[in-house]
Short mmCIF file of C-alpha atoms in Angstrom, two decimals:
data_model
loop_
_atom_site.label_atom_id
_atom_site.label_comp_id
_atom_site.label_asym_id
_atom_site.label_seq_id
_atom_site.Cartn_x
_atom_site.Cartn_y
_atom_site.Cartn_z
CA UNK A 225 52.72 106.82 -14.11
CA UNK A 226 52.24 106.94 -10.26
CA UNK A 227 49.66 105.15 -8.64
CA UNK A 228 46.79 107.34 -7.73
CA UNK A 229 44.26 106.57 -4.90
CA UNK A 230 40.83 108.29 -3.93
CA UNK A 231 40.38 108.54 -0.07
CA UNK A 232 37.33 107.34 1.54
CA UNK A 233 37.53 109.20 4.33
CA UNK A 234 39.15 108.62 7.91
CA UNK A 235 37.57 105.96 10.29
CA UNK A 236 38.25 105.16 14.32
CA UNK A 237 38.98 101.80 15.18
CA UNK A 238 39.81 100.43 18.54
CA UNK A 239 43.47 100.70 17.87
CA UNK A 240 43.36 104.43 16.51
CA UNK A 241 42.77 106.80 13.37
CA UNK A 242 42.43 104.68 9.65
CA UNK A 243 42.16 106.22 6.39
CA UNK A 244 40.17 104.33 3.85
CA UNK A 245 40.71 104.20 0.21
CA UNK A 246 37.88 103.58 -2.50
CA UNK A 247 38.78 99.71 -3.28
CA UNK A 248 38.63 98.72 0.64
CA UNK A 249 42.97 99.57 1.33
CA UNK A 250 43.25 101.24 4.85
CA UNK A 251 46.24 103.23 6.25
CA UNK A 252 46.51 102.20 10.28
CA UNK A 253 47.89 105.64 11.52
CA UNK A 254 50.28 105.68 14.23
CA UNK A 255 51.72 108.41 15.91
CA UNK A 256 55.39 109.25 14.49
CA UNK A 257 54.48 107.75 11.22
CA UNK A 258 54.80 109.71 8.19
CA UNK A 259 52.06 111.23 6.17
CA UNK A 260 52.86 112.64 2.98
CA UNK A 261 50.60 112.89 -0.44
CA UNK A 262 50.16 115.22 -3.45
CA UNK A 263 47.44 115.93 -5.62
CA UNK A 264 48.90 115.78 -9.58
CA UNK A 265 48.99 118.48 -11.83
CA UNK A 266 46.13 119.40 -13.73
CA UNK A 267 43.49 117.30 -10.71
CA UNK A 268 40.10 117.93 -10.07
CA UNK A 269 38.25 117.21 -6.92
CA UNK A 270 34.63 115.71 -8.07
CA UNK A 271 32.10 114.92 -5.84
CA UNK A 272 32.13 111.13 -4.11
CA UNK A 273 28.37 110.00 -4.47
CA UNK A 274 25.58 109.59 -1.82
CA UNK A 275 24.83 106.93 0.03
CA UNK A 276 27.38 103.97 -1.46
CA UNK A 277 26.40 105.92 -5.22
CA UNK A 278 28.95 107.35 -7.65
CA UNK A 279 27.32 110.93 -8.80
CA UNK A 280 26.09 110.52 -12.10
CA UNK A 281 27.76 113.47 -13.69
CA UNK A 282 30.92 113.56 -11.67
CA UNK A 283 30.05 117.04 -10.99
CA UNK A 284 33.21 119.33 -9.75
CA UNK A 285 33.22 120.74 -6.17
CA UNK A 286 35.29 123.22 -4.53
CA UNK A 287 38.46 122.40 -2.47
CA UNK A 288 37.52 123.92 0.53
CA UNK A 289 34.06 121.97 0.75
CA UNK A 290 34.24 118.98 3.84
CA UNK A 291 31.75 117.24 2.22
CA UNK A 292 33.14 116.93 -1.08
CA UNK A 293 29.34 116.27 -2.70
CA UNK A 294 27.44 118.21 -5.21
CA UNK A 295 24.28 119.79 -4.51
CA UNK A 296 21.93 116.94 -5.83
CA UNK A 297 24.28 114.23 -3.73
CA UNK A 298 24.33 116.37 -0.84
CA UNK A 299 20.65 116.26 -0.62
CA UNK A 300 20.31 112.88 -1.56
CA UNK A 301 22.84 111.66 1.05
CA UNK A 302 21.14 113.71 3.78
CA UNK A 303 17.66 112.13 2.64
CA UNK A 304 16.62 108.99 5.17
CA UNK A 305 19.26 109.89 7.71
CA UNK A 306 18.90 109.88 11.58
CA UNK A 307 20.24 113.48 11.52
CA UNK A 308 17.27 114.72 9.26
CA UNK A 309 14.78 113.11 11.15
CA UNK A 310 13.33 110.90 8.21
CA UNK A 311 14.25 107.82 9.72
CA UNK A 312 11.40 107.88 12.28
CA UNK A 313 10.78 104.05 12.22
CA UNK A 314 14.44 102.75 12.93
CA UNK A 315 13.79 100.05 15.23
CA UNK A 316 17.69 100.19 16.74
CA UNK A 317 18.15 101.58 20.47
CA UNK A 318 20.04 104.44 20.70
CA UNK A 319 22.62 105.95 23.24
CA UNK A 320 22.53 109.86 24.40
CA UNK A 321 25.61 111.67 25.12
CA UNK A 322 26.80 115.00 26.23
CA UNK A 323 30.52 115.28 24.95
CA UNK A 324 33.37 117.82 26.12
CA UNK A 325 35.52 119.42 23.62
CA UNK A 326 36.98 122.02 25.49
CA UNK A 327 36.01 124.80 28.05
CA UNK A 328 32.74 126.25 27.04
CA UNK A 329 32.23 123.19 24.17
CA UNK A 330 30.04 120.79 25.38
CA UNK A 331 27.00 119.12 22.99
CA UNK A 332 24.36 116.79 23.04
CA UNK A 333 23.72 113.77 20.53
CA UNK A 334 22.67 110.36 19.85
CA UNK A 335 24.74 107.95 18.48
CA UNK A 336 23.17 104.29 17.58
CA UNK A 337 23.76 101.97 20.48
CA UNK A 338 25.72 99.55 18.23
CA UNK A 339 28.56 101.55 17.49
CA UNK A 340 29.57 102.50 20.88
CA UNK A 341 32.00 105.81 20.92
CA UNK A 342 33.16 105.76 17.67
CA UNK A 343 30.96 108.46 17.12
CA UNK A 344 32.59 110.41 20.00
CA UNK A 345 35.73 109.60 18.74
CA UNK A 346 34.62 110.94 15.27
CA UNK A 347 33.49 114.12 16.02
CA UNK A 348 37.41 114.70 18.20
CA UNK A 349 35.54 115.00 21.65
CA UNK A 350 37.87 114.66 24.14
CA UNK A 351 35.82 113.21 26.83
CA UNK A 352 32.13 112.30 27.05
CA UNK A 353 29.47 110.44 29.49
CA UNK A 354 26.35 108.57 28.44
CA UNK A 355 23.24 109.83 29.56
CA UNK A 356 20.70 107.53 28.64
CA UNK A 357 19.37 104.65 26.12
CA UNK A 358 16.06 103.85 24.78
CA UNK A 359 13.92 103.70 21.17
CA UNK A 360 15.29 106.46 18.36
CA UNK A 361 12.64 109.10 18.59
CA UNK A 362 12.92 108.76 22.96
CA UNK A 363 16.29 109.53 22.42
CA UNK A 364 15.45 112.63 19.94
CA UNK A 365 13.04 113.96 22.18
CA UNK A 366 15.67 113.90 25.00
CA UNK A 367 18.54 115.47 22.91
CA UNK A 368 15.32 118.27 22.23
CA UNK A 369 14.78 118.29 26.24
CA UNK A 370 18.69 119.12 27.00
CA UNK A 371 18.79 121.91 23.95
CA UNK A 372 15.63 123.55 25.33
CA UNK A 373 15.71 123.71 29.13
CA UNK A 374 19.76 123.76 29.77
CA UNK A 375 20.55 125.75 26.17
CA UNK A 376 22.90 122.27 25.19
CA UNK A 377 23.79 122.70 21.63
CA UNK A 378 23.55 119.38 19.21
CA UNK A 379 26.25 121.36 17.09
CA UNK A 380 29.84 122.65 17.70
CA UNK A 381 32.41 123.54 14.94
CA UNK A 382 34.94 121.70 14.06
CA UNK A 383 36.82 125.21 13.92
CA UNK A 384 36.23 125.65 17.39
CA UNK A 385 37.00 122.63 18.48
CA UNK A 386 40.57 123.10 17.15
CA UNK A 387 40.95 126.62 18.71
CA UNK A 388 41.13 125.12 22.45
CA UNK A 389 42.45 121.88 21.97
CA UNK A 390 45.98 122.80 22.70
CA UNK A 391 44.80 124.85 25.85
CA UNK A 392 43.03 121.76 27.55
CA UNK A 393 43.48 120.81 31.52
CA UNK A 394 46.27 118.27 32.18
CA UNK A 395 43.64 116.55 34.43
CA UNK A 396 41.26 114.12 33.31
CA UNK A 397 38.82 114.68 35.96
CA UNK A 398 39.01 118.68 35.28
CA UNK A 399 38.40 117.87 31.56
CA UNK A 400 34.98 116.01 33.01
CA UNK A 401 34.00 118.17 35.27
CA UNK A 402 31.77 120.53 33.27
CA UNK A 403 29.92 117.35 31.78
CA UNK A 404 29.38 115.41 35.12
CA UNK A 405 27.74 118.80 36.36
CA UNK A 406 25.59 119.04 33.17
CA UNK A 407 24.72 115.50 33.52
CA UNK A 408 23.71 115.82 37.36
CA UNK A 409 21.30 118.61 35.73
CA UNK A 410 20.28 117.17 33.13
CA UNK A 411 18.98 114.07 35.15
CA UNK A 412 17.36 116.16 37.40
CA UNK A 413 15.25 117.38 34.55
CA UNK A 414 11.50 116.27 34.56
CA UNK A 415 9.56 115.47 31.48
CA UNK A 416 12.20 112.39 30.41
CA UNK A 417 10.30 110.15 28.05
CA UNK A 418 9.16 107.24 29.89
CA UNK A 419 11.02 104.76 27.01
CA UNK A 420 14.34 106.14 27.96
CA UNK A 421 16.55 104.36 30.57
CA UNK A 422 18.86 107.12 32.26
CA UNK A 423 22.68 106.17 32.67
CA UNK A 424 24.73 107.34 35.13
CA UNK A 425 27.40 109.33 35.04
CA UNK A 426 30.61 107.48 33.71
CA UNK A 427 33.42 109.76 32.45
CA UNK A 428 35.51 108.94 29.32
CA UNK A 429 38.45 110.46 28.40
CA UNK A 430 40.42 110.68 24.91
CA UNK A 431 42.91 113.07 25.02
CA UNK A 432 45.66 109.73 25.38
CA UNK A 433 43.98 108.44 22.40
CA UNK A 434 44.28 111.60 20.67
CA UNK A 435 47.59 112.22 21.63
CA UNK A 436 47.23 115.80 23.38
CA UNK A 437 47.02 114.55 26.79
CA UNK A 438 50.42 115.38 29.27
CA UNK A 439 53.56 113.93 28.12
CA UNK A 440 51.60 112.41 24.87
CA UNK A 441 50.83 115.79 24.07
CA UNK A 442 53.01 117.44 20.80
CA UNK A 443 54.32 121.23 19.75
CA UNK A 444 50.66 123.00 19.68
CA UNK A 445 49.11 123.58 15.89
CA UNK A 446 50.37 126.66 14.32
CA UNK A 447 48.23 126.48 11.12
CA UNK A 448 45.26 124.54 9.55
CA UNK A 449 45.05 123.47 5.66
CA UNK A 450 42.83 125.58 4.18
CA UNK A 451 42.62 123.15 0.76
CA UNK A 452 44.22 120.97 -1.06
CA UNK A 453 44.77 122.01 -4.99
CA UNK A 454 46.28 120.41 -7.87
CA UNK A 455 50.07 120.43 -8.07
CA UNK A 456 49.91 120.76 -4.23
CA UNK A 457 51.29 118.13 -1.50
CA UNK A 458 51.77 118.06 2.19
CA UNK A 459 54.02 115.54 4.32
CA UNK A 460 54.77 115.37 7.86
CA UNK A 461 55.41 113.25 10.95
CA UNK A 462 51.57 112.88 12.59
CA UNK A 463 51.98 114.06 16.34
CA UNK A 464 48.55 113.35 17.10
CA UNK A 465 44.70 112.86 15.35
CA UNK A 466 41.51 113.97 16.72
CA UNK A 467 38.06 113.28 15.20
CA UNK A 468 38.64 114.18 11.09
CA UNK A 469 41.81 116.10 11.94
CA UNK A 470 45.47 115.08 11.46
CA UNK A 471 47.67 117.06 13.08
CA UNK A 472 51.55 116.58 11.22
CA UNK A 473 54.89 118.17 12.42
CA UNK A 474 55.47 119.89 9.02
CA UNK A 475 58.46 122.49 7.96
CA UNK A 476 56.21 125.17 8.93
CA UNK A 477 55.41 123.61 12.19
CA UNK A 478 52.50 121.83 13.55
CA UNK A 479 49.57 121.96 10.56
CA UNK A 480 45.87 120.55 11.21
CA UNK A 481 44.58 118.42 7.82
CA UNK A 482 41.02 118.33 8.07
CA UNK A 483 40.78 114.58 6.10
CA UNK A 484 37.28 115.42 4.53
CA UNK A 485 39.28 117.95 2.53
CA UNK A 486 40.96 114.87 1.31
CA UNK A 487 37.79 113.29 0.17
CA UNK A 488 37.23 113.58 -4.33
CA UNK A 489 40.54 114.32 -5.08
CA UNK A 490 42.69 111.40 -6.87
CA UNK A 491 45.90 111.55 -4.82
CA UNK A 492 49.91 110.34 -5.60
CA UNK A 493 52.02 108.81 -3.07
CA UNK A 494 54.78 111.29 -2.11
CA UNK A 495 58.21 111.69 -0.32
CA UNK A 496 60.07 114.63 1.66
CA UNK A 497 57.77 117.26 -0.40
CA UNK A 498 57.21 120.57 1.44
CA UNK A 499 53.90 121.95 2.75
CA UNK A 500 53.14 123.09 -0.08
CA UNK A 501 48.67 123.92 -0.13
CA UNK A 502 47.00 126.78 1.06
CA UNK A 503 46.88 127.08 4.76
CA UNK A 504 45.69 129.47 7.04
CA UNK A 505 46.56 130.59 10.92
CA UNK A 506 44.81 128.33 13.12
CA UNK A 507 42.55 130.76 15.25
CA UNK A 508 43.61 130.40 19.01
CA UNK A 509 40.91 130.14 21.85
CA UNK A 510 40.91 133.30 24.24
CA UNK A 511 38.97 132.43 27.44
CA UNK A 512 36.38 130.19 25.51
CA UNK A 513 33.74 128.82 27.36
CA UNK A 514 35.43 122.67 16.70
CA UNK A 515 47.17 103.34 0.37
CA UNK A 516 49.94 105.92 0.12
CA UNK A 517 52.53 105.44 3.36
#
């Protein structure tokens, strides 16, 4: 019987896009490598634990869930996280951004100063600035500043983030523009808590990282997986990867994989198989101002 493997998600390292495995195996992903896995007959996605834990009852979840957890695990996993706000007394400094995704897409966050962009890189934005650093709740109240007095989001869909990214500028500087203007605005801002050390503006661009930038850039996405189901498998050449998303020259053309789709399903090595899971159209921005090879 085939090897099967349950993936822990994908990671950014300095080098590019890894997928992990459950065990510790990664899978470095290069551009013009091959990608191609199948989920056996008769699989069932179960949900992958909270916080390092295996769920007790191995509940099912659906195959169009990106979090792959259960309700219980869900809320346990979201309990004494930074994005709750229950981790009030984490003594680590902390970094706030505004990051660029596309016309129109720009957000405010925090990241933990330790792990420099590869929360940027995560979340697929395609070019970001810091704006300040300082204690965890200084950086929250600043994040709160931005989203009340300029209307800054601290959330933008992954769905819309895929709709312009094969419309983006050729120029880096263009693709900075809207966040070095925000940023001027944003600095000129009073009420800044007094434990948060402003930045200046230093634009950083990932579109050559990601692949869609000029002559690195690929055929644009025609389609996006929808899920992945048992008895289905999907293979292709990967043109380029931002944030979660693989995007892989497939028969049917240029299909985005979501990899937190990926997530709870036990999954079988597999060669020259068609795109064969659901997909769906990949909705197009108009004017918009989200160990197996």
């Amino acid at each position: 019987m085939a090897q099967a493997w349950k993936c822990a998600g994908l990671r950014w390292a300095a080098d590019g896009p890894v997928l992990t495995w459950v065990g510790g195996r990664r899978s470095v992903l290069a551009r013009g490598k091959r990608v191609a896995f199948g989920v056996a007959e008769g699989g069932v996605r179960t949900c992958v634990g909270a916080r390092g834990h295996a769920c007790p009852v191995r509940a099912g979840v659906t195959g169009r869930s990106t979090g792959a957890r259960c309700e219980e695990c869900a809320r346990l996993d979201r309990a004494h996280s930074v994005a709750a706000d229950t981790m009030a007394d984490d003594p680590r400094p902390y970094h706030v951004y505004l990051a660029w995704f596309g016309p129109g897409l720009v957000k405010v966050g925090i990241t933990a100063y330790e792990r420099g962009s590869a929360r940027l890189l995560e979340q697929g934005a395609v070019c970001f600035s810091w704006l300040g650093r300082g204690p965890l709740m200084a950086a929250r109240r600043t994040e709160e500043l931005l989203r009340a007095a300029l209307g800054v989001p601290d959330r933008i869909p992954y769905a819309h983030k895929r709709a312009v990214r094969a419309a983006l500028s050729e120029s880096a500087s263009e693709r900075a523009a809207e966040i070095a203007g925000l940023h001027a605005r944003a600095v000129a801002l009073g009420g800044w808590p007094e434990a948060l050390t402003p930045e200046p503006f230093r634009g950083v661009d990932h579109a050559g990282v990601f692949g869609i930038d000029g002559a690195e850039r690929g055929s644009a996405a025609v389609a996006e997986v929808a899920e992945l189901v048992a008895g289905g498998a999907i293979g292709g050449e990967l043109v380029a990867a931002a944030g979660p998303d693989l995007h892989l020259a497939t028969e049917r053309g240029v299909v985005v994989l979501d990899t937190r789709l990926m997530t709870g399903w036990e999954l079988l090595a597999a060669v020259g198989e068609p795109c064969a899971v659901p997909v769906r159209e990949l909705r197009r921005a108009a004017g918009v101002q989200e160990g197996l090879f």
